[in-house]
Every structure is written in C-alpha cells, then in structure tokens.
Short mmCIF file of C-alpha atoms and ligand atoms in Angstrom, two decimals:
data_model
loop_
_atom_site.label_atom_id
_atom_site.label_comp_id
_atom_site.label_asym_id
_atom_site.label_seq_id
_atom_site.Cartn_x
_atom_site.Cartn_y
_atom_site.Cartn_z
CA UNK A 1 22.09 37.24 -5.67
CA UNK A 2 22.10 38.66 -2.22
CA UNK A 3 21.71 36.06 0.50
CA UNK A 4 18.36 38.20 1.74
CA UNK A 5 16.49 37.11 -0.72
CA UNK A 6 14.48 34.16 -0.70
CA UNK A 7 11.77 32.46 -2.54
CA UNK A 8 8.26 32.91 -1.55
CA UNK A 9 7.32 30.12 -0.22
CA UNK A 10 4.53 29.42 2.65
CA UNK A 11 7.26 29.36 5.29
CA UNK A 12 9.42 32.05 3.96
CA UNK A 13 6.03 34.36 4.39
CA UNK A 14 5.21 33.09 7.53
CA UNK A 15 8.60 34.35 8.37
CA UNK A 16 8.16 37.47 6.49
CA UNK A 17 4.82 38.11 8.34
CA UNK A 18 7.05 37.32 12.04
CA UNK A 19 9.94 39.86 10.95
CA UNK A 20 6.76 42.69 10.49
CA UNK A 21 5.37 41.87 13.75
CA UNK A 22 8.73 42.37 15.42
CA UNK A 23 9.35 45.36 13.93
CA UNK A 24 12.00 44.84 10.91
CA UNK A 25 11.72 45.63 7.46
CA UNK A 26 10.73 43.15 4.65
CA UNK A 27 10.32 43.39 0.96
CA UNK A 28 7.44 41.63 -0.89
CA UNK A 29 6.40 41.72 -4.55
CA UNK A 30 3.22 43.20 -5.65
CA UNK A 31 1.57 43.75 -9.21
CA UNK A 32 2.81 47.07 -9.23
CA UNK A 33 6.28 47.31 -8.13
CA UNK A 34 8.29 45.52 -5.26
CA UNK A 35 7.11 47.56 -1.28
CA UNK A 36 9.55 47.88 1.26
CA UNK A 37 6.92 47.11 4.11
CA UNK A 38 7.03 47.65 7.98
CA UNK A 39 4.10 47.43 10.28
CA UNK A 40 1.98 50.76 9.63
CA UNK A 41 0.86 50.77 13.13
CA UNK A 42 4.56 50.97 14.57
CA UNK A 43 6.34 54.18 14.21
CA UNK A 44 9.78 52.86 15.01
CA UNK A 45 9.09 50.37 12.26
CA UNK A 46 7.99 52.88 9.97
CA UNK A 47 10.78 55.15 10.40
CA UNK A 48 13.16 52.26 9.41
CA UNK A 49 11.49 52.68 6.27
CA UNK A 50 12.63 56.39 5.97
CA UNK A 51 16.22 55.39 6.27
CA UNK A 52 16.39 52.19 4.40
CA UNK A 53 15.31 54.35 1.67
CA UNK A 54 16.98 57.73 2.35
CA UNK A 55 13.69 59.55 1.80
CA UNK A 56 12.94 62.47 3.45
CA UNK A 57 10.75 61.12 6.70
CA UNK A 58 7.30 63.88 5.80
CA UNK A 59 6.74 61.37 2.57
CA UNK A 60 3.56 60.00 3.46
CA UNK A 61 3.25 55.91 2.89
CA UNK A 62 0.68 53.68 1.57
CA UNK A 63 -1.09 51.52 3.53
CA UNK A 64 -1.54 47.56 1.96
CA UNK A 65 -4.09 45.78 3.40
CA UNK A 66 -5.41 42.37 3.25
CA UNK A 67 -8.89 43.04 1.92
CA UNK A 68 -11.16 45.75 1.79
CA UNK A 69 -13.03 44.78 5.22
CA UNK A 70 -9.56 46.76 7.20
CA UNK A 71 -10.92 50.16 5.07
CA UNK A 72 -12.59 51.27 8.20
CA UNK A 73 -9.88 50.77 10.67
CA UNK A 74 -7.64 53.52 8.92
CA UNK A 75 -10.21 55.82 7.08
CA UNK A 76 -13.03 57.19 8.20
CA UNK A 77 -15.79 59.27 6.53
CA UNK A 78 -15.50 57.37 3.38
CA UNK A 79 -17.22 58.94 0.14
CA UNK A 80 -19.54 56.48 -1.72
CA UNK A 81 -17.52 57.00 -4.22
CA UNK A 82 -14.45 55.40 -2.91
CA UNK A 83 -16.48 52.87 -1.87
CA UNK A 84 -17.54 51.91 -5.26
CA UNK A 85 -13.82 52.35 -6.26
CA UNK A 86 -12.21 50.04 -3.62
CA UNK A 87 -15.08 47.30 -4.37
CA UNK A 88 -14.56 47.59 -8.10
CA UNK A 89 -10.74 47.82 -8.05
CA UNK A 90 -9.21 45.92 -4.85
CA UNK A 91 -7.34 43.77 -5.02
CA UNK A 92 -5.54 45.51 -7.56
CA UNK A 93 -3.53 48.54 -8.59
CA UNK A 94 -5.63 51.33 -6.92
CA UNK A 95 -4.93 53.47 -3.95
CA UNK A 96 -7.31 55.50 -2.10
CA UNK A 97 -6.08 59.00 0.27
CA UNK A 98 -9.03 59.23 3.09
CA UNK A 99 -9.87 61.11 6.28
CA UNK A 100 -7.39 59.05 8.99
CA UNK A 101 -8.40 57.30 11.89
CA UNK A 102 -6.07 57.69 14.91
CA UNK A 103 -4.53 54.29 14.24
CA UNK A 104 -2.90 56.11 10.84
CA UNK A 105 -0.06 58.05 12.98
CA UNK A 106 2.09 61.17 11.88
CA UNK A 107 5.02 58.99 10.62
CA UNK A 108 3.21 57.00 8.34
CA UNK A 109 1.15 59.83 6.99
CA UNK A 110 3.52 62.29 6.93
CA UNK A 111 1.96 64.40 9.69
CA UNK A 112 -1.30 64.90 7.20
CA UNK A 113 -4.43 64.27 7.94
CA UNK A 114 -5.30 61.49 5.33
CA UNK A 115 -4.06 57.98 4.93
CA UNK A 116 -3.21 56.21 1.66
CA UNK A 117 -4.64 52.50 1.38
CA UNK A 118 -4.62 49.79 -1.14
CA UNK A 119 -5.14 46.21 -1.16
CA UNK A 120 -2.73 44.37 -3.45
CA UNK A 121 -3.37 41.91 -5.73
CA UNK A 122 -0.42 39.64 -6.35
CA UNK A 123 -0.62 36.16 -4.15
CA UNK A 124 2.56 36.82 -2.37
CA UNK A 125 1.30 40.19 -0.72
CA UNK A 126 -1.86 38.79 0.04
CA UNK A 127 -0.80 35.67 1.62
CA UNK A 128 1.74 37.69 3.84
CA UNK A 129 -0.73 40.72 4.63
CA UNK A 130 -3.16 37.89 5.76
CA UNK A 131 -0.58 36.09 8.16
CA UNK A 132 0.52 39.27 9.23
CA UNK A 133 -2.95 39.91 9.70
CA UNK A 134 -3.30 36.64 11.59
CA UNK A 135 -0.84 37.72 14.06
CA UNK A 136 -2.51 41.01 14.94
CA UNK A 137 -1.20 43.14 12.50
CA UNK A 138 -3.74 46.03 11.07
CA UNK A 139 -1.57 46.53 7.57
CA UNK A 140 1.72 47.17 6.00
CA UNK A 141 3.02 50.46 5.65
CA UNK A 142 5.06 50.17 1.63
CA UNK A 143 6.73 52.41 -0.60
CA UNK A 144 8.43 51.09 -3.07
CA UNK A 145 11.27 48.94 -2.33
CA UNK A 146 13.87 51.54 -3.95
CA UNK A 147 16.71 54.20 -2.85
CA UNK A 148 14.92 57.59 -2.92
CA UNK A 149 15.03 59.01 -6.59
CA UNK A 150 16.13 55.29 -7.75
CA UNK A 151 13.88 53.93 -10.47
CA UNK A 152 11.06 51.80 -8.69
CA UNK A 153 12.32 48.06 -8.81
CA UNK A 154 10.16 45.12 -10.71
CA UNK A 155 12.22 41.83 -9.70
CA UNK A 156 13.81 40.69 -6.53
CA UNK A 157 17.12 41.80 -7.69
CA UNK A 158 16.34 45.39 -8.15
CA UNK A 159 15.50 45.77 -5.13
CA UNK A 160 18.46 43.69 -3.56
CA UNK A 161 20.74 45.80 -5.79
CA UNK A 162 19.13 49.28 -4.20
CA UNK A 163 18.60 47.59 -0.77
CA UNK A 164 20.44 44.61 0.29
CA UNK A 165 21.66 44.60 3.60
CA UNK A 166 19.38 47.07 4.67
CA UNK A 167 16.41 44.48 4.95
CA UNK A 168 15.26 41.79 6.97
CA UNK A 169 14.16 39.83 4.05
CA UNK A 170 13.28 40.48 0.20
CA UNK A 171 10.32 37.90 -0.52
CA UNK A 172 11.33 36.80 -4.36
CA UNK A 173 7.79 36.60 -6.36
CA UNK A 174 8.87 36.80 -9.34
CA UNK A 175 8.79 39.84 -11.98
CA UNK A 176 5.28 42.57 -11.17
CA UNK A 177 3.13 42.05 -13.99
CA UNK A 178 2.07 45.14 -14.06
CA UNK A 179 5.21 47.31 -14.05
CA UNK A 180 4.31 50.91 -12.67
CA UNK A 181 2.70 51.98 -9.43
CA UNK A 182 -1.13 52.27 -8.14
CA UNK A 183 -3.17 54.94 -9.30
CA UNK A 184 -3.73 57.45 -6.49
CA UNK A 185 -7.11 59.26 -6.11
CA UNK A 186 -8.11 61.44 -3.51
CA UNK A 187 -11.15 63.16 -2.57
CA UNK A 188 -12.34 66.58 -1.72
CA UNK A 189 -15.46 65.96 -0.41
CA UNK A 190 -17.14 63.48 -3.14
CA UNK A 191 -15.20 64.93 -5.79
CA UNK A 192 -12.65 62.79 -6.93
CA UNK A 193 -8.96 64.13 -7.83
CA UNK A 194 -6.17 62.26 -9.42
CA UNK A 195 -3.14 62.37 -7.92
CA UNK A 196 -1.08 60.36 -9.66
CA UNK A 197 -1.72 58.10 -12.76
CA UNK A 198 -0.92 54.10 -12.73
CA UNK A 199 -1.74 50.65 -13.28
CA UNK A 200 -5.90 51.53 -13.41
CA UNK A 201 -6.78 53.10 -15.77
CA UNK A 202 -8.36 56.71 -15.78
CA UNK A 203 -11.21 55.60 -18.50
CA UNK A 204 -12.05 52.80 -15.99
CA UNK A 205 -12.41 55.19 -12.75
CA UNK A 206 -14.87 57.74 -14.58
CA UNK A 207 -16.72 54.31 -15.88
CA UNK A 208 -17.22 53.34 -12.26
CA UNK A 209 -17.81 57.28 -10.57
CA UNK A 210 -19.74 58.64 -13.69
CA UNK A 211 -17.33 61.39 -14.01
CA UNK A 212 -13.44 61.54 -14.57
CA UNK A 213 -11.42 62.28 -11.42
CA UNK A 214 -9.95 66.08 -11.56
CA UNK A 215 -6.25 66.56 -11.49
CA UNK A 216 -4.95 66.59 -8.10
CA UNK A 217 -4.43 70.10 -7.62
CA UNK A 218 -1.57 72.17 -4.78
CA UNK A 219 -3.82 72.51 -2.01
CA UNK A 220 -4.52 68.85 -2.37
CA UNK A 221 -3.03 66.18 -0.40
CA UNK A 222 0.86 65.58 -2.22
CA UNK A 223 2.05 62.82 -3.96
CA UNK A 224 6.19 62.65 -3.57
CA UNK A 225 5.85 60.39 -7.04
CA UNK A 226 4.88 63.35 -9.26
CA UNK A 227 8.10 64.69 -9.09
CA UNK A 228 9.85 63.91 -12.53
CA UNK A 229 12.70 63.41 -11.09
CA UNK A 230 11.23 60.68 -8.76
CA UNK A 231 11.45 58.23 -11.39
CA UNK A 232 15.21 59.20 -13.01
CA UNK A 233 17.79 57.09 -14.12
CA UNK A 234 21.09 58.14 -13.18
CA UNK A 235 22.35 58.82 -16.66
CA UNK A 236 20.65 61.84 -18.56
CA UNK A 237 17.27 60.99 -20.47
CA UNK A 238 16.03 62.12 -23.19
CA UNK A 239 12.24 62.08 -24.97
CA UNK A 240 12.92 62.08 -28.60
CA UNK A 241 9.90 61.59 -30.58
CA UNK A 242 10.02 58.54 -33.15
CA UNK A 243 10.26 60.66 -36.30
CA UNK A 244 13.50 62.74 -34.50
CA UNK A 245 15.44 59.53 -33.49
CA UNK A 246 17.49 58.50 -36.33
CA UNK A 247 18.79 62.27 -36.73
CA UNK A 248 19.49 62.78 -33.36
CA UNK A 249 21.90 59.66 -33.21
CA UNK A 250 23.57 60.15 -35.65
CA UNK A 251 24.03 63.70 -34.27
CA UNK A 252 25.26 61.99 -30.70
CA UNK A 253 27.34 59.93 -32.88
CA UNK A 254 29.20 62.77 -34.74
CA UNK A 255 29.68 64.12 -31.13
CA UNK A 256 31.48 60.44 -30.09
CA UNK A 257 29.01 60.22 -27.00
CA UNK A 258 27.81 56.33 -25.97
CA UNK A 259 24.23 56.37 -26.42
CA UNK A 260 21.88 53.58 -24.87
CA UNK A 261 18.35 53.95 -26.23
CA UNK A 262 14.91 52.68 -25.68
CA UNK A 263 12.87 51.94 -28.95
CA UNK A 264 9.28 50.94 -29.64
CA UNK A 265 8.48 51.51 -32.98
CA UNK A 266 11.92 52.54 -34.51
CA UNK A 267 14.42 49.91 -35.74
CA UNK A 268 17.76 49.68 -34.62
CA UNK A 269 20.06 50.61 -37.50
CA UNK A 270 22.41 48.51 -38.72
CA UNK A 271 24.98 50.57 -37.56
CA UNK A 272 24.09 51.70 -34.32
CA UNK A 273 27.02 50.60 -31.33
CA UNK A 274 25.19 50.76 -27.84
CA UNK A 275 23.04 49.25 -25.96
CA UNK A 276 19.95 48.95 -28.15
CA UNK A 277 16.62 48.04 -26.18
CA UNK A 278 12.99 47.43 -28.31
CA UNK A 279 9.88 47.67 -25.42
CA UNK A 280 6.88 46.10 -26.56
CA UNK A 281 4.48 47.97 -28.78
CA UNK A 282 1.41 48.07 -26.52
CA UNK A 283 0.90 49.86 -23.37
CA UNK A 284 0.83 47.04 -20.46
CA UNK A 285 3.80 45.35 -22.35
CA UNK A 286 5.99 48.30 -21.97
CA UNK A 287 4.40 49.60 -18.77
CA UNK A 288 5.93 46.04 -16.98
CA UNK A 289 9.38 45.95 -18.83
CA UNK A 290 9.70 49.56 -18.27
CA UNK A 291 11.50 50.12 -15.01
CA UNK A 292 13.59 47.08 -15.50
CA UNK A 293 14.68 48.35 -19.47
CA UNK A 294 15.39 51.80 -17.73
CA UNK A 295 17.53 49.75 -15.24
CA UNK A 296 19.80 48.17 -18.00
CA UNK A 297 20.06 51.01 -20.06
CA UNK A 298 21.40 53.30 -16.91
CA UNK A 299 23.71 49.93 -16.53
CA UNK A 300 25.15 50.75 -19.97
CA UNK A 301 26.49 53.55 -18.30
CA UNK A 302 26.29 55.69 -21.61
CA UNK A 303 26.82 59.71 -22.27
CA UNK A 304 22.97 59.77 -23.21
CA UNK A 305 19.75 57.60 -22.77
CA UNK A 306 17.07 58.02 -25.80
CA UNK A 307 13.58 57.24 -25.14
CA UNK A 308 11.77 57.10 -28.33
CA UNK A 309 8.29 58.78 -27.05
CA UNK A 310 5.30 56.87 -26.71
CA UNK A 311 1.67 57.45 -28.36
CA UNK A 312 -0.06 60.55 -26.92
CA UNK A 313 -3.28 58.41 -26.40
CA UNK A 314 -5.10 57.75 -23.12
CA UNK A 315 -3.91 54.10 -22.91
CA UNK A 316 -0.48 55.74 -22.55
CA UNK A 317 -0.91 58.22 -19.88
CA UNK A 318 0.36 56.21 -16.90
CA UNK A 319 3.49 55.46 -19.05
CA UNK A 320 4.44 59.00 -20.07
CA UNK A 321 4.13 60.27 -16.50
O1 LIG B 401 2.00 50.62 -6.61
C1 LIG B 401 2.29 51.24 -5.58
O2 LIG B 401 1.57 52.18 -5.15
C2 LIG B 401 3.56 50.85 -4.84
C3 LIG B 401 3.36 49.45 -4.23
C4 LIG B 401 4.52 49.05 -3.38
O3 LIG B 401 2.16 49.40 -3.55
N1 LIG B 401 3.85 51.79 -3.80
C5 LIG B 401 4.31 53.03 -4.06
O4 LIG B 401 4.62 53.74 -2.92
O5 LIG B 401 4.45 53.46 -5.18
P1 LIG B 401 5.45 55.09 -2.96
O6 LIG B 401 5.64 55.45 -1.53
O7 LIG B 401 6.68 54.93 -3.78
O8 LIG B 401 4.47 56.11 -3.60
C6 LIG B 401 3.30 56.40 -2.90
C7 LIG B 401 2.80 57.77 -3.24
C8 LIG B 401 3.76 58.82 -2.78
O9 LIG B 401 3.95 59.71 -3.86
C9 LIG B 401 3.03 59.50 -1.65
O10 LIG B 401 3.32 60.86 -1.59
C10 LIG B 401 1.58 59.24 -2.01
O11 LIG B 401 1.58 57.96 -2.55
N2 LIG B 401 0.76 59.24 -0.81
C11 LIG B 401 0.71 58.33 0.17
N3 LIG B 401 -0.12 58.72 1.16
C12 LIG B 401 -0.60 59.91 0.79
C13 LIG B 401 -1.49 60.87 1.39
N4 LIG B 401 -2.03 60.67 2.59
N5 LIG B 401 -1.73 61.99 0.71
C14 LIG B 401 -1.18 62.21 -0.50
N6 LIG B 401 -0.34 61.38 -1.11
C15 LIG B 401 -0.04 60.25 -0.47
MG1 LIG B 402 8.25 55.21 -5.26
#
C-alpha cells in the first residue's frame, strides 16, 4: 500500500485537517465514495484539485460541510424545500445546488452561479470537517478521489492506486458503505429538479417535498457525473440482460475473446474461464460492492466486461445510472 495512506486515527485527522488549512490536498472516506478535498475557500487549493484529477477545471465541486448550521455561509436564498431536505437528509448522502454566496468562488463552482453542498455522514469526514472547522476553515471542496473518467474509488487503495503521490494524505476509513455518490437536487425556484440519482432515494425526496423532483433538465445547472462515460471502466462494457447472458458467452467464447462478467442472478456455468464476479441480489448490497467489482473486473484485463442488467424497479435507479 502506498506510504500516503494512513489510518484514521484522531491524530492522523488532526493532521489531515492542518494539511487543508495549509493548502494541500487530502483524501478522506465518506459513505458515498472516497473525496479528494482541499479548502473550498482557497482557489489555489482548489485548483490542485483540478490537476490531481486531470479534470477539466469548469467542473463545479461539492462543498462538505460539518453540519447543516455552515448552509448559510455558502447559499443564500434557500427554498423551504431544501430546507426540509438538508434537515431530513444531512448527514447523509444528499447534495443540495443553491444561489452562492460570495465566499463560493468561480473555481470551486465552476464560474456558475450556484454552489453544491452536502454534509457527510461517515465519522471520519465529520471528525475532520469539524477540526478543520476548528481551525477556521468554512468547508471542504471534494470530488471524488478518482482520475477523471476513472471509476469512483470505495477503499483507501482505489484511490491510492488512481492518486498516490499526488496527495498530501489518503485518510484510510475503511470501505463506503454506501457505494455510489450523493443524490444531487437543484432548484428552480421551489421546484425541485434531479440532477443526478444516488445514495437517497428518489421515493424518499418526494416523501419529504410532497412531490417528486423533475429531471434536471439543459438549461439547468450541469452535473459532469451524468456523462456515461464518467463512470467507465477501461475495458468495454456491456448490459446484457439476465435471460441474454448464457448465449452471449458462449457467443464471446466461440469468438476466443476473455470475458470478465458481473452476475446477480445468473450462475456461473460450470464451464465458464474468466473472471466470474456474483454482486449481491439487493440494491444497497450491490450499490457498495459496485465500483470496487467494476475495479477487479477491468483488472482482469479481458476482451469484454458483461454486466448482467439489474431490475428495472425504482430501488434500482441509482444503480443503473
Ligand atoms: O457522493 C458524492 O457526492 C461524492 C463524495 C466525495 O461527496 N462526491 C462526488 O463529487 O461525487 P463529484 O465531483 O465526483 O461529482 C459531483 C457532481 C458533479 O457532477 C458536478 O458537476 C455536480 O456534482 N455539481 C457540483 N456543483 C454543482 C453546481 N453548482 N451545479 C450543478 N452541478 C454541480
Ligand atoms: Mg466523480
């Protein structure tokens, strides 16, 4: 393991929490997926995210606060509903795009004039946003702690094999329980807009708003993780659906190409050479082994990945996008 990582202890984030405040670049575990944080409120910092990650710099970041009491400090004009959202939902997997204040500059928005915000739930991001907090720091600008176009990373390792020497630190908490990213809702006025699906559930949004959040339409603010490609492996992948799998091995294998696949409900047959992964059968199972089972698979460096596709139903959606 690379020698930047280290285990989370109370010293290790007090030293995390020092790095932000002088300006370096740290890596912390949350529920979702591991952030590669900087202070938000320094644009030097900031932009030492850009590069770390080779992303293109007019991404727009998220925001992780400590608790919801910052909210006002980097968004102002906040809709009830939001509100009700960020009380039901923080900590937790849940971000919020709002009208900036002027301490949410151009290179951690992207030059647009909203600011993405979440407060994260896991222990290790809240004890170092709340000594980074302690030494002056309004919040920690994150994406996740990835290459640009990598696939988003769930341990420590991941995110020392994308980033290692590139970071101050990588804060080792363990594998995210929850496996994919934050929601993302916006708003356009009070009416809500969904900008990218994640680890809260649409169902439990409308529950708290009375009304389902619209899809986030062009025109509305962007969200770089929409892309399909965002998410890619290196080596090709392909949806098969369940019933389709079986034939279209054995098609690969009349074609002699090396075929890693991801199962759910199909078996592996007694045949099959490869790299052979069964996710769990229910959603948040396979949503937190997901990014780390596409990891392996792409390290199996086959012709072909096969993802047997998962259920159509709403408790899915997060995982099919
Ligand atoms: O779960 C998560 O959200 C993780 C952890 C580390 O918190 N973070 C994460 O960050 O997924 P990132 O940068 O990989 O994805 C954030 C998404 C991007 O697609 C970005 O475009 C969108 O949030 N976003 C951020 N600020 C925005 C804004 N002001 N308007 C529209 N989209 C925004
Ligand atoms: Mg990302």
């Amino acid at each position: 393991m690379n020698a930047t990582v280290v285990p989370a202890t109370a010293d290790a984030i007090e030293r995390a929490a020092a790095a932000l405040a002088r300006g370096s670049l740290v890596a912390f575990p949350t529920e979702t997926v591991y952030g590669l944080g900087a202070d938000a409120a320094n644009p030097d910092a900031v932009r030492a995210i850009f590069s770390a990650k080779g992303r293109p710099a007019d991404h727009p970041l998220i925001v992780h606060l400590p608790d919801a009491s910052h909210l006002d400090a980097w968004a102002r004009g906040v809709p009830d509903g939001a509100r009700a959202l960020a009380q039901t939902f923080w900590p937790g997997p849940l971000t919020l795009i709002l009208p900036r204040t002027p301490l949410a500059g151009d290179a951690v928005t992207g030059g647009q004039d909203t600011v993405g915000l979440r407060v994260p739930a896991h222990p290790v991001a809240q004890a170092l946003l709340a000594a980074f907090a302690a030494r002056g720091g309004h919040g920690v600008a994150a994406p996740s702690a990835n290459r640009y176009g990598h696939v988003s990373p769930t341990t420590a390792a991941h995110v020392a094999d994308d980033l290692g020497g590139r970071v101050a630190m990588i804060l080792d908490g363990g594998a995210c329980a929850v496996g994919i990213e934050s929601t993302i809702v916006a708003f356009d006025g009070d009416l809500p807009l969904l900008l990218r699906p994640g680890g809260v559930s649409v169902d439990a949004i409308a529950r708290v708003l009375g009304q389902a959040p619209e899809a986030g339409t062009a025109g509305a603010p962007r969200a770089s993780g929409s892309h399909a490609s965002h998410y890619a492996p290196r080596t090709a992948a392909f949806l098969v659906d369940a019933r389709a799998l079986p034939t279209e091995l054995l098609r690969l294998r009349e074609r002699d190409e090396a075929v890693a696949v991801l199962a759910r409900g199909v078996a592996r047959p007694d045949d099959f050479e490869g790299r052979w992964i069964a996710a769990p059968p229910d959603a948040e199972g396979y949503a937190r082994d997901l990014y780390a089972n596409l990891r392996a698979l792409d390290a199996a460096q086959a012709d072909a990945i096969l993802i047997e596709a998962p259920p159509g139903d709403a408790a899915w959606t997060a995982v099919r996008d």
